[in-house]
XYZ file of C-alpha atoms in Angstrom:
735
model
C 0.018 0.007 -0.027
C 1.502 3.282 -1.067
C 1.214 6.565 1.149
C -1.853 7.879 -0.781
C -3.812 4.787 -0.210
C -2.684 4.594 3.610
C -3.825 8.241 3.938
C -7.258 7.505 2.178
C -7.560 4.506 4.631
C -6.934 6.877 7.514
C -9.613 9.199 6.472
C -12.148 6.482 6.207
C -11.366 4.913 9.426
C -11.356 8.402 11.103
C -14.728 9.090 9.900
C -15.941 5.705 11.268
C -14.346 6.443 14.569
C -15.975 9.781 14.636
C -19.294 8.301 14.110
C -18.636 5.939 17.220
C -17.395 9.013 19.062
C -20.747 10.758 18.527
C -22.809 7.640 19.293
C -20.924 7.136 22.645
C -21.190 10.812 23.337
C -25.020 10.775 22.887
C -25.096 7.540 25.217
C -23.118 9.129 28.068
C -25.911 10.749 29.630
C -28.341 7.880 29.003
C -26.535 5.006 30.853
C -26.139 4.478 34.589
C -22.488 3.644 34.343
C -21.087 5.640 31.506
C -17.496 4.530 31.901
C -17.567 2.041 28.850
C -18.963 4.889 26.508
C -16.283 7.396 28.036
C -13.597 4.767 27.325
C -15.020 4.470 23.700
C -14.924 8.257 23.141
C -11.384 8.452 24.384
C -10.103 5.553 22.332
C -11.667 7.127 19.287
C -9.883 10.438 19.836
C -6.708 8.996 20.709
C -6.814 6.789 17.747
C -7.475 9.478 15.261
C -4.476 11.524 16.937
C -2.217 8.729 16.712
C -2.916 8.035 13.058
C -2.860 11.685 12.151
C 0.559 11.696 13.564
C 1.810 9.035 11.192
C 0.990 11.263 8.157
C 2.358 14.536 9.742
C -1.207 16.054 10.083
C -0.102 18.203 13.042
C -3.079 20.527 12.896
C -5.360 17.390 13.596
C -2.775 16.141 16.344
C -2.792 19.440 18.294
C -6.406 20.072 18.422
C -7.357 16.503 19.216
C -4.569 16.332 21.963
C -6.418 19.002 23.869
C -9.928 17.388 23.600
C -8.304 13.992 24.478
C -6.751 15.716 27.873
C -10.224 16.778 28.747
C -11.403 13.379 28.009
C -8.737 11.967 30.101
C -10.037 14.066 33.105
C -13.747 12.770 32.355
C -12.258 9.363 32.505
C -10.993 9.553 35.833
C -13.938 11.375 37.192
C -12.144 14.755 37.625
C -14.834 16.360 35.343
C -18.463 15.311 35.574
C -20.271 14.090 32.665
C -23.112 16.519 32.270
C -24.820 18.240 29.278
C -22.409 20.974 29.090
C -19.443 18.930 28.583
C -21.146 16.506 26.409
C -22.377 19.520 24.168
C -18.833 20.805 23.814
C -17.278 17.438 23.130
C -19.815 17.021 20.222
C -18.872 20.366 18.970
C -15.133 19.190 19.276
C -16.079 15.948 17.366
C -17.535 18.105 14.567
C -14.507 20.145 14.391
C -12.210 17.193 14.175
C -14.453 15.890 11.304
C -13.967 19.295 9.440
C -10.025 18.744 10.129
C -10.392 15.174 8.690
C -12.228 16.405 5.775
C -9.520 19.276 5.138
C -6.997 16.316 5.227
C -9.082 14.412 2.742
C -8.848 17.463 0.464
C -5.156 17.137 0.482
C -4.364 19.903 3.039
C -1.326 19.426 5.437
C -2.421 22.179 7.515
C -5.457 23.966 8.838
C -6.506 27.160 6.962
C -7.432 30.424 8.625
C -11.100 29.661 8.713
C -10.526 26.207 10.401
C -8.205 27.680 12.998
C -10.614 30.692 13.809
C -13.589 27.981 14.306
C -11.341 25.907 16.523
C -10.168 28.664 18.659
C -13.407 28.964 20.704
C -13.420 25.300 21.381
C -9.712 25.261 22.495
C -10.718 28.135 24.973
C -13.635 26.042 26.326
C -11.455 23.070 26.674
C -8.675 24.881 28.422
C -11.248 26.015 31.094
C -11.557 22.418 32.052
C -7.741 21.957 32.098
C -7.114 25.078 34.301
C -4.669 26.287 31.382
C -4.231 25.837 27.731
C -3.131 22.086 27.223
C 0.328 22.170 25.329
C 0.177 20.091 22.148
C 2.268 17.171 22.061
C 6.061 17.502 21.301
C 7.465 16.864 17.894
C 9.198 13.759 19.308
C 6.065 12.541 20.774
C 4.340 13.006 17.314
C 6.985 11.031 15.602
C 6.430 8.172 18.090
C 2.526 8.489 17.658
C 1.813 8.402 21.333
C -0.937 9.750 23.466
C -0.993 11.474 26.687
C -1.858 11.173 30.638
C -2.689 7.424 30.404
C -2.779 5.245 33.695
C -1.346 1.792 33.940
C -0.076 -0.689 36.302
C 2.814 0.123 38.449
C 6.444 -0.523 37.098
C 9.032 -2.142 39.419
C 10.720 0.841 41.490
C 14.124 2.009 40.787
C 16.232 -0.547 43.005
C 18.860 0.957 45.101
C 18.131 4.404 43.572
C 16.807 7.427 45.371
C 13.486 9.136 43.936
C 13.445 12.764 43.416
C 10.140 14.510 44.051
C 8.668 11.166 44.412
C 8.572 10.928 40.472
C 11.324 8.887 39.636
C 9.113 6.021 38.389
C 7.874 8.278 35.748
C 11.444 8.561 34.060
C 12.963 5.635 31.888
C 14.609 3.090 34.060
C 17.800 1.877 32.868
C 19.595 -1.062 34.453
C 23.337 -1.056 33.005
C 25.977 -3.758 33.771
C 29.315 -3.096 31.889
C 31.242 -6.200 30.844
C 34.475 -6.945 32.483
C 36.425 -6.322 29.349
C 35.039 -2.842 28.491
C 38.087 -1.143 29.642
C 40.578 -3.470 27.791
C 38.422 -2.681 24.698
C 39.223 1.036 24.850
C 35.797 2.115 26.168
C 35.089 4.673 28.791
C 31.926 3.882 30.802
C 31.721 7.504 31.610
C 31.366 8.587 28.182
C 28.355 6.383 27.623
C 26.746 8.061 30.692
C 27.628 11.460 29.230
C 26.173 10.766 25.642
C 23.041 9.360 27.509
C 22.572 12.905 29.157
C 22.405 14.326 25.644
C 19.274 12.340 24.876
C 17.396 13.811 28.008
C 18.258 14.663 31.710
C 19.734 12.009 33.981
C 17.719 12.942 37.103
C 19.053 10.079 39.452
C 21.871 7.493 39.209
C 22.843 4.756 41.795
C 26.313 3.080 41.305
C 26.209 -0.590 42.234
C 29.374 -2.166 43.810
C 27.804 -5.419 44.476
C 29.899 -7.237 41.735
C 33.243 -5.920 43.185
C 35.515 -8.669 44.354
C 37.850 -8.359 47.180
C 41.041 -6.395 46.871
C 43.231 -9.325 46.501
C 41.202 -10.612 43.525
C 40.496 -7.395 41.976
C 41.928 -6.755 38.518
C 42.689 -3.098 37.907
C 41.953 -3.374 33.961
C 38.398 -5.036 34.643
C 35.185 -3.188 35.185
C 32.922 -4.347 37.881
C 30.435 -1.426 38.055
C 26.692 -1.253 37.395
C 24.388 1.474 37.307
C 20.626 2.226 37.886
C 19.597 5.309 35.991
C 16.620 7.523 35.989
C 16.357 9.419 32.596
C 13.982 11.974 31.634
C 13.777 11.868 28.056
C 11.145 11.937 25.059
C 13.453 9.625 23.158
C 12.312 6.267 21.946
C 13.516 2.847 23.567
C 15.493 2.173 20.382
C 17.272 5.582 20.624
C 18.176 5.061 24.224
C 19.531 1.718 23.409
C 21.634 3.319 20.486
C 23.622 5.116 23.058
C 25.192 1.768 24.093
C 25.727 0.610 20.328
C 29.325 0.022 20.793
C 29.242 -1.994 24.022
C 26.088 -3.857 23.630
C 27.935 -7.171 22.801
C 30.035 -6.603 25.988
C 27.360 -5.422 28.659
C 23.883 -6.076 29.992
C 21.210 -3.348 29.356
C 17.708 -3.397 30.602
C 15.448 -0.436 29.826
C 12.167 -0.049 31.022
C 9.851 2.842 30.163
C 8.098 5.253 32.464
C 4.613 4.569 33.846
C 3.001 6.791 31.331
C 4.723 5.071 28.608
C 3.132 1.634 29.541
C -0.470 2.896 28.663
C 0.890 4.443 25.464
C 2.354 1.192 24.457
C -0.892 -0.509 25.153
C -2.809 1.985 23.103
C -0.477 1.614 20.238
C -0.641 -2.008 20.274
C -4.322 -1.614 19.719
C -3.583 0.483 16.698
C -0.707 -1.318 14.983
C -0.806 -4.391 12.669
C -3.496 -5.642 10.183
C -4.950 -9.024 9.688
C -3.360 -9.248 6.283
C 0.209 -8.715 7.730
C 1.799 -11.997 8.683
C 4.501 -10.244 10.922
C 1.552 -8.400 12.666
C 0.451 -11.663 14.371
C 3.692 -12.439 16.074
C 3.976 -11.373 19.733
C 7.632 -10.024 19.355
C 7.018 -8.173 16.223
C 3.914 -6.330 17.829
C 6.167 -5.313 20.964
C 8.651 -4.258 18.630
C 6.392 -2.117 16.370
C 4.671 -0.383 19.251
C 8.391 0.536 20.620
C 8.144 -1.193 23.903
C 10.745 -3.739 22.658
C 13.873 -3.257 20.578
C 15.043 -5.810 17.903
C 18.089 -6.784 19.933
C 16.033 -7.633 23.080
C 13.636 -9.781 20.914
C 16.515 -11.553 19.257
C 18.220 -12.338 22.676
C 14.987 -13.610 23.998
C 14.329 -15.850 21.006
C 17.750 -17.393 21.296
C 17.182 -17.954 25.058
C 13.847 -19.520 24.261
C 15.502 -21.893 21.689
C 17.591 -23.427 24.690
C 17.207 -26.642 26.722
C 14.298 -25.019 28.747
C 12.053 -23.265 26.396
C 9.477 -20.950 27.992
C 6.907 -18.543 26.444
C 8.313 -15.572 24.952
C 6.263 -13.133 27.053
C 7.222 -14.720 30.149
C 10.963 -14.608 29.254
C 10.658 -10.808 28.326
C 8.973 -9.974 31.576
C 11.735 -12.199 33.470
C 14.494 -10.153 31.570
C 12.844 -6.811 32.589
C 12.588 -5.981 28.798
C 8.835 -5.343 28.816
C 6.288 -4.897 31.520
C 3.725 -7.538 32.291
C 0.655 -5.365 31.173
C 2.228 -4.495 27.918
C 2.905 -8.251 27.256
C -0.785 -9.033 28.176
C -2.029 -6.309 25.760
C 0.102 -7.739 22.991
C -1.234 -11.260 23.623
C -4.676 -9.929 23.455
C -3.858 -7.949 20.120
C -2.275 -11.028 18.713
C -5.471 -13.151 19.242
C -7.524 -10.416 17.687
C -5.327 -10.204 14.795
C -5.157 -13.912 14.115
C -9.073 -14.060 14.442
C -9.334 -11.040 11.930
C -6.949 -12.735 9.664
C -8.982 -15.857 9.522
C -12.185 -13.800 9.023
C -10.398 -11.633 6.296
C -11.477 -13.866 3.389
C -15.230 -13.637 4.589
C -15.529 -9.977 4.039
C -13.944 -7.283 1.761
C -14.534 -3.373 1.059
C -15.774 -2.845 -2.257
C -15.920 0.812 -3.761
C -19.586 1.781 -4.068
C -19.202 2.986 -7.846
C -17.777 -0.489 -8.778
C -20.758 -2.218 -7.191
C -23.112 0.208 -9.018
C -21.460 -0.676 -12.176
C -21.945 -4.489 -11.426
C -25.756 -3.891 -10.934
C -25.866 -1.931 -14.352
C -24.308 -4.845 -16.022
C -26.508 -7.449 -14.392
C -29.551 -5.419 -15.616
C -28.080 -5.551 -19.250
C -27.614 -9.129 -18.695
C -31.275 -9.600 -17.952
C -32.307 -7.554 -20.917
C -30.003 -9.675 -23.016
C -31.436 -12.959 -21.708
C -35.033 -11.825 -22.396
C -33.939 -11.019 -25.985
C -32.135 -14.492 -26.380
C -35.308 -16.079 -25.047
C -37.630 -14.238 -27.487
C -35.371 -15.052 -30.367
C -35.265 -18.826 -29.414
C -38.856 -19.139 -29.200
C -39.270 -19.220 -32.940
C -36.764 -22.002 -33.452
C -38.832 -24.858 -31.913
C -35.759 -26.250 -30.303
C -36.433 -28.345 -26.787
C -32.708 -28.177 -26.091
C -32.480 -24.399 -26.599
C -35.544 -23.868 -24.496
C -34.091 -25.955 -21.680
C -30.672 -24.186 -21.770
C -32.388 -20.962 -21.709
C -34.405 -22.039 -18.729
C -31.249 -22.845 -16.758
C -29.672 -19.639 -18.050
C -32.620 -17.613 -16.676
C -32.535 -19.324 -13.350
C -28.659 -18.474 -13.053
C -29.353 -14.990 -14.087
C -31.872 -14.477 -11.460
C -29.682 -15.804 -8.892
C -26.957 -13.598 -9.907
C -29.555 -10.563 -9.731
C -30.527 -11.625 -6.182
C -26.789 -12.044 -4.942
C -25.898 -8.504 -6.488
C -28.809 -6.708 -5.106
C -28.235 -8.504 -1.643
C -24.706 -6.724 -1.815
C -26.251 -3.324 -2.047
C -28.511 -3.959 1.025
C -27.592 -2.123 4.221
C -29.073 -1.903 7.546
C -31.020 1.384 8.188
C -29.831 1.358 11.625
C -26.789 3.551 10.648
C -29.183 6.233 9.470
C -31.347 5.946 12.239
C -28.449 6.532 14.862
C -27.517 9.781 13.218
C -30.730 11.367 14.563
C -29.526 10.897 18.037
C -27.273 13.910 17.368
C -30.200 15.557 15.742
C -32.571 14.948 18.653
C -29.784 16.044 21.042
C -28.931 19.374 19.347
C -32.565 20.293 18.630
C -34.041 19.632 21.986
C -31.292 21.849 23.504
C -32.148 24.488 20.901
C -35.888 24.564 21.505
C -35.679 23.919 25.348
C -37.567 20.573 25.400
C -36.521 17.354 26.912
C -36.809 14.899 24.113
C -35.553 11.093 23.761
C -35.268 9.302 20.622
C -36.338 5.602 20.477
C -35.224 3.409 17.549
C -36.736 0.189 16.459
C -36.129 -2.016 13.380
C -32.467 -0.793 13.113
C -31.505 -4.230 11.521
C -34.141 -3.812 8.680
C -32.192 -3.728 5.380
C -32.802 -1.891 2.168
C -30.773 -0.572 -0.900
C -27.916 1.741 -0.196
C -29.163 4.062 -2.833
C -32.666 4.460 -1.181
C -30.815 4.927 2.312
C -28.841 7.684 0.961
C -31.813 9.554 -0.649
C -34.117 9.007 2.479
C -31.783 10.863 5.091
C -32.905 14.424 4.055
C -36.772 13.716 4.227
C -36.341 11.833 7.621
C -34.370 14.840 9.131
C -37.014 17.308 8.214
C -39.854 14.877 9.629
C -37.817 14.333 12.995
C -37.155 18.002 13.407
C -40.861 18.908 12.617
C -42.109 16.243 15.272
C -39.713 17.845 17.778
C -40.770 21.370 17.011
C -44.447 21.134 16.671
C -45.381 17.790 17.595
C -43.921 17.534 21.150
C -45.567 19.934 23.477
C -43.446 22.143 26.128
C -42.854 20.679 29.274
C -45.436 22.678 31.207
C -48.085 21.783 28.697
C -47.162 17.986 28.884
C -47.647 18.213 32.850
C -51.103 19.960 32.539
C -52.024 16.884 30.283
C -50.587 14.339 32.730
C -47.727 13.387 30.202
C -44.217 12.645 31.340
C -41.872 15.651 31.085
C -39.800 13.963 28.549
C -41.362 13.607 24.997
C -40.393 10.741 22.838
C -39.860 10.776 19.172
C -39.830 7.123 17.600
C -38.170 5.883 14.424
C -39.295 2.485 13.390
C -38.503 0.238 10.311
C -40.038 -3.022 8.786
C -40.564 -4.939 5.853
C -44.018 -5.071 4.286
C -45.186 -6.770 1.071
C -41.898 -6.221 -0.724
C -41.571 -2.607 0.414
C -39.935 -1.046 3.536
C -41.840 0.983 5.928
C -40.491 3.774 8.012
C -42.456 5.298 10.667
C -41.546 8.603 12.343
C -43.765 8.977 15.516
C -44.164 11.324 18.380
C -46.152 11.338 21.631
C -47.206 15.003 21.302
C -50.353 16.802 21.017
C -51.269 15.387 17.529
C -52.430 17.371 14.589
C -55.736 19.546 14.670
C -58.199 18.333 12.278
C -60.186 21.406 12.585
C -57.479 23.655 12.223
C -56.058 22.143 9.084
C -59.537 22.089 7.441
C -60.140 25.928 8.110
C -56.542 26.723 6.830
C -57.357 24.798 3.627
C -60.711 26.408 3.140
C -59.151 29.736 3.829
C -56.492 29.225 1.086
C -59.086 27.821 -1.283
C -57.718 24.349 -1.307
C -61.020 22.609 -0.732
C -64.517 23.665 -0.776
C -66.505 24.495 2.494
C -69.245 22.152 3.407
C -67.733 18.864 1.839
C -66.939 15.914 4.029
C -63.528 14.601 4.053
C -61.799 11.758 5.861
C -59.101 12.127 8.109
C -56.468 10.721 5.778
C -57.568 13.499 3.178
C -57.376 16.327 5.926
C -54.000 15.338 7.331
C -52.902 14.899 3.642
C -53.279 18.693 3.183
C -50.203 19.515 5.231
C -48.379 18.252 2.134
C -49.748 21.267 0.020
C -46.850 23.723 -0.844
C -46.351 26.274 1.884
C -49.254 24.885 4.064
C -48.786 25.627 7.765
C -50.919 26.075 10.766
C -48.128 27.065 12.835
C -48.963 30.349 14.803
C -45.166 31.270 14.718
C -42.535 30.329 12.261
C -39.383 28.943 14.003
C -35.823 28.116 12.866
C -37.196 24.581 12.422
C -40.080 25.491 10.186
C -43.781 24.948 11.148
C -45.493 21.608 10.461
C -46.250 21.596 6.667
C -43.459 24.163 5.665
C -41.274 22.162 3.332
C -43.519 18.975 3.710
C -44.463 19.374 0.035
C -40.624 18.829 -0.627
C -40.560 15.822 1.491
C -43.398 14.285 -0.375
C -41.885 15.307 -3.585
C -38.525 13.565 -2.680
C -40.366 10.456 -1.314
C -42.314 10.227 -4.632
C -39.092 10.504 -6.692
C -38.176 7.223 -4.977
C -41.217 5.519 -6.003
C -42.570 5.777 -2.464
C -45.690 7.153 -0.527
C -46.170 9.085 2.583
C -49.197 9.277 4.832
C -50.101 10.726 8.165
C -52.203 9.407 11.048
C -52.900 11.550 14.158
C -54.776 11.301 17.326
C -55.464 14.508 19.201
C -53.564 14.645 22.544
C -51.748 11.175 21.844
C -49.322 11.996 19.037
C -48.642 11.774 15.298
C -47.219 9.106 12.990
C -46.030 9.903 9.640
C -45.560 6.641 7.563
C -43.195 6.416 4.573
C -43.505 3.468 2.204
C -40.336 2.818 -0.182
C -39.461 0.081 -2.619
C -36.513 -2.084 -1.376
C -34.499 -1.352 -4.445
C -34.399 1.217 -7.258
C -32.582 -1.044 -9.724
C -34.236 -4.153 -10.456
C -37.391 -5.667 -9.535
C -39.476 -8.787 -9.969
C -42.323 -7.506 -12.223
C -45.757 -8.740 -13.568
C -46.265 -7.416 -17.173
C -49.859 -6.515 -18.389
C -50.961 -5.165 -21.766
C -53.401 -2.593 -22.599
C -53.993 -2.410 -26.418
C -50.458 -2.534 -27.852
C -48.831 -0.978 -24.631
C -47.161 -3.073 -22.011
C -46.986 -2.169 -18.291
C -45.204 -3.590 -15.275
C -46.241 -3.990 -11.786
C -44.034 -5.108 -8.904
C -44.864 -8.430 -8.400
C -44.909 -8.084 -4.690
C -47.811 -5.571 -4.849
C -50.032 -8.073 -6.582
C -52.569 -10.289 -4.652
C -54.464 -11.951 -7.479
C -55.735 -11.736 -11.093
C -59.666 -12.141 -11.786
C -61.756 -11.914 -14.748
C -63.564 -8.566 -15.120
C -67.251 -8.149 -16.085
C -68.432 -4.684 -17.028
C -70.997 -3.465 -14.557
C -72.011 -0.137 -15.907
C -70.061 2.895 -15.614
C -69.142 2.331 -11.981
C -65.426 2.624 -10.793
C -65.917 -0.147 -8.192
C -66.670 -3.730 -7.988
C -67.546 -6.411 -5.416
C -64.849 -9.019 -4.581
C -65.974 -11.682 -2.269
C -68.330 -9.504 -0.363
C -66.058 -6.394 -0.157
C -66.059 -3.239 -2.437
C -63.084 -3.119 -4.552
C -62.232 0.322 -6.258
C -60.592 -0.113 -9.532
C -58.770 1.942 -12.346
C -59.122 1.472 -15.992
C -55.742 1.832 -17.182
C -56.913 2.309 -20.798
C -58.652 5.767 -19.820
C -56.089 6.679 -17.243
C -53.218 6.707 -19.893
C -55.518 7.331 -23.039
C -54.441 4.152 -24.687
C -55.882 3.714 -28.212
C -57.014 0.816 -30.070
C -59.818 -1.809 -29.502
C -60.615 -3.177 -26.155
C -59.627 -6.840 -25.554
C -62.409 -9.419 -25.577
C -61.789 -10.627 -22.096
C -60.444 -8.139 -19.731
C -58.914 -8.951 -16.505
C -58.701 -7.143 -13.041
C -55.267 -7.182 -11.478
C -55.824 -6.927 -7.492
C -53.009 -4.804 -5.961
C -52.429 -3.990 -2.614
C -50.397 -0.826 -1.233
C -50.385 -0.846 2.629
C -53.752 -1.175 3.884
C -55.277 -0.082 0.759
C -56.539 -2.589 -1.892
C -57.513 -1.756 -5.306
C -57.792 -3.302 -8.991
C -56.548 -2.285 -12.415
C -58.420 -3.170 -15.507
C -56.177 -4.505 -18.360
C -56.715 -6.363 -21.666
C -54.011 -9.167 -21.146
C -51.955 -10.842 -18.647
C -48.390 -11.539 -19.786
C -46.828 -13.135 -16.723
C -43.782 -12.503 -14.568
C -40.596 -10.941 -15.878
C -37.614 -9.236 -14.245
C -37.608 -5.659 -15.042
C -34.450 -3.248 -15.216
C -35.623 0.154 -13.942
C -34.650 3.026 -16.121
C -35.742 6.627 -14.882
C -37.805 8.707 -17.050
C -36.580 11.732 -18.849
C -36.988 14.920 -17.070
C -39.592 16.128 -19.813
C -41.700 13.141 -18.402
C -41.268 14.015 -14.721
C -44.784 15.302 -14.402
C -46.535 12.323 -15.402
C -48.641 10.848 -12.587
C -48.962 6.975 -12.126
C -45.617 6.020 -13.955
C -42.491 5.615 -11.929
C -39.992 4.455 -14.561
C -39.513 2.318 -17.664
C -38.043 -0.829 -18.739
C -36.696 -2.305 -22.053
C -38.281 -5.566 -22.985
C -36.393 -8.382 -24.886
C -38.090 -7.232 -27.924
C -36.736 -3.846 -27.642
C -39.787 -2.165 -27.057
C -40.170 0.067 -23.941
C -42.498 -0.861 -21.018
C -43.686 1.739 -18.506
C -43.493 0.756 -14.865
C -46.482 1.665 -12.790
C -46.451 3.824 -9.733
C -48.592 1.905 -7.335
C -48.732 4.632 -4.698
C -49.992 7.192 -6.963
C -52.663 4.855 -8.452
C -53.657 3.952 -4.870
C -54.377 7.373 -4.215
C -56.713 7.755 -7.373
C -58.337 4.474 -6.360
C -59.289 5.881 -2.827
C -60.731 8.942 -4.549
C -62.834 6.672 -6.749
C -64.090 4.580 -3.931
C -64.943 7.682 -1.886
C -67.478 9.097 -4.615
C -65.055 10.426 -7.175
C -65.784 9.696 -10.912
C -63.351 9.756 -13.871
C -64.029 11.854 -16.795
C -65.604 9.479 -18.909
C -68.554 8.912 -16.253
C -69.094 12.582 -15.740
C -69.321 13.125 -19.327
C -71.965 10.408 -19.924
C -74.083 11.977 -17.324
C -73.776 15.277 -18.592
C-alpha cells in the first residue's frame, strides 16, 4: 500500500471513529454507568490523533490532543459528565471531522477559517484543564503516542533515590558493563555523558555488588553497574543506541516510565493488520509499538531455543525487557489479529461505484437474456428452451446476489438522528428522547442515501411542533420527557419507515379551516381524516402560529413528499389528538431491478411490482361504476386504458389485477396478462417527470419500452374513486 492509499484508509477509518465517538457521546447521559461510553470516546480520539501523527497532520494532532486531555479528566472522574461537557465534546467531534475533511482534500495544515472555528473550542477546553493544554512534542508526534494514561505500576528503581517522588515516571535503565570494556578502549563514563544528551539523568545509583575483594580485583576489569533515571522524550531504540558499541559486552535493560506503558498498550491496539503476517507475532507487535527493541527480541528468541524453552512473553518479563501489562495487551492483540486474519476472506470492502457498475451490467444481462429467449422461441428447439431456462435461473440468482450486496441496515441512518434530537432539543428547550426500532431492517444503499434528508425534516418537525413544552405536558398528565420514535420494517416487498411522536397530535379542525381559507377545498364537503391530514403536503401549507428556525409543520412538507415520490414511495399521516402523530413512509426495497408482472392494454405494455399483486380475476363490465364487489367487499378499480389514454380496440376478455398498497386494496383493468418477468428500472427523462402514475420504464427483450406503474399514485386515485370521485368519462356520460 502506497502512502496515498494509506492516507485514504486513515480518512475512512477516522470518519468511522467519529461516528462511533458521536454515538458514544450521545449515550453517556443515558447510561447508569457511562464508563464504557467514555472509554470508547477516548479511544476514538486517541486513535485519530495517533494515526494523524503518522501522516504528519499536526493540525489534527494538536487539536485532538487538547480534547483528549479533557477526555482523560472525564475518564478519571475529575470532570463530571453533564450536558455541558457533552455538548462541548460533540462540537469538538464536529471540528475534528472538519479537520479530517481538510486532510481528505489534500491539506497538510489548517487554513485560517478552520483555525478561527477551532479557537473558541480550544478556549472552552482549556477552562476544564485549568490552562491551555500544550500540544504534544515533535518527538511524541513521531512516536505516535498519546498523553496522560494510567497503567500498572512498574518495578521501583532498585537502590536508587527518588526525586520529588516521581522517579518512576522516568526511563529506568539497568546497566551492567562487561569486565573487558576497559580493555577494549571504552570509557563507561562517556556513555553516561552521551546518554545525558538524549534527556536529563535525574538520578543515578552506582552498584558495587559485583566488586571482588581487593586481593582478587583486576585493575583493568570493570565491575560497576548503574541504575539510572532518565527524563527523555526519546524512543527506547534511541536510548539503546547510546550503548551501541558495547551492547555485545554488557547487559542493558530499559524500562519505560509509567506513562509510556499505557501509550504502548494503546499503540498495540493501533498497530498491525490481519493481512500482515508479521503483525500476528508477539515479538513483532512489541517491537512495532516501541516497547521492545529488535536486539532484545533476538536475545529472548535465542534463549527460548535453549534446553528449557519458555513462553516468549514470560521470558521478556523475566528479563525486565517489557512490563507484564504490555505483554498481556500484545497477547490480546495477537489473538484479535489472528481471528481477523481468519475472517479476512469472509469480508472485503468494495468501492460503491464498482458495485453500481456491477448492478448496471446485471441489468443489461437480464435484458439480453430476455432478448435471447424471444429469439429462441421461434426455433422450436427443446434443447434451446431447456438451456435458456437454466440460464434464466442462473441470471435470477446472480441478480438476487448482486442486489443483496447493495442492501445495508437502516440502523446507521437512524443512529444519526441521536445527534439531531440532542441538538434540537437543546435549541428549543424541550426534553426529548429518541427511540429506535427495526434498525436491523435492510434496504438498498441508494434508498438509504436519499431518504436521510426527508427523515431529518420529519424528525425536526415532530420535535418542534409535535412534542409539547414541558409545562403543557405536565398539565395533560404526560411525562416531562417527550419521545420521538423511528421504526422500520418490511411489508409486502416494501420497507415501511415510521416517524412518530407522543405529542399533541394534529388539529383536524385547524387544518381544514386553513385549507378552506386558502381555497384548497370547498367548505361544506365531507373529508376523511387521511384526506385532511394529507393537506399538510400542499406547498407552503402550515397551521403554525409562529415560524421557527425549524419551520412549522407543513412548511417544506411538500418537498418531503416530492422526494419520497421520486423514490417511487408514498407518505401518509395518522394523528390522534392529545396522543401524537405518526408519519408513515413506504419505499421500494431497491431502485435498480424488480420482479415484475407484465400486463397489456392495447399495444402498450405495463409492469407492476410482483410483490404488490394479490391475485388476477376476470373482469365483467358493470355499467359505468369505478368499483366492483370481490368476495363481499367493495374493490375500487382504475381503467388503465382511460387513465393513460391508450388507443385501440378493447380486449375481448379483460382482467382485473388486484393490487395492495399498505392497507389499501384496489384493482387495475387490463386487456391481457403477460406473466412474470424481471424488470430493469430506467428513470424517465426530465420532460416526463410530471406524469402521474408512472415511476419509470424498462426495456423488453423485443426492444420495446414498457412503463412501470407507480402503485402509490394509483392507490390515491383508487381511494378517490371509492369515496365518490368519478372519472372524466362517467361525468361526461351523465352530462
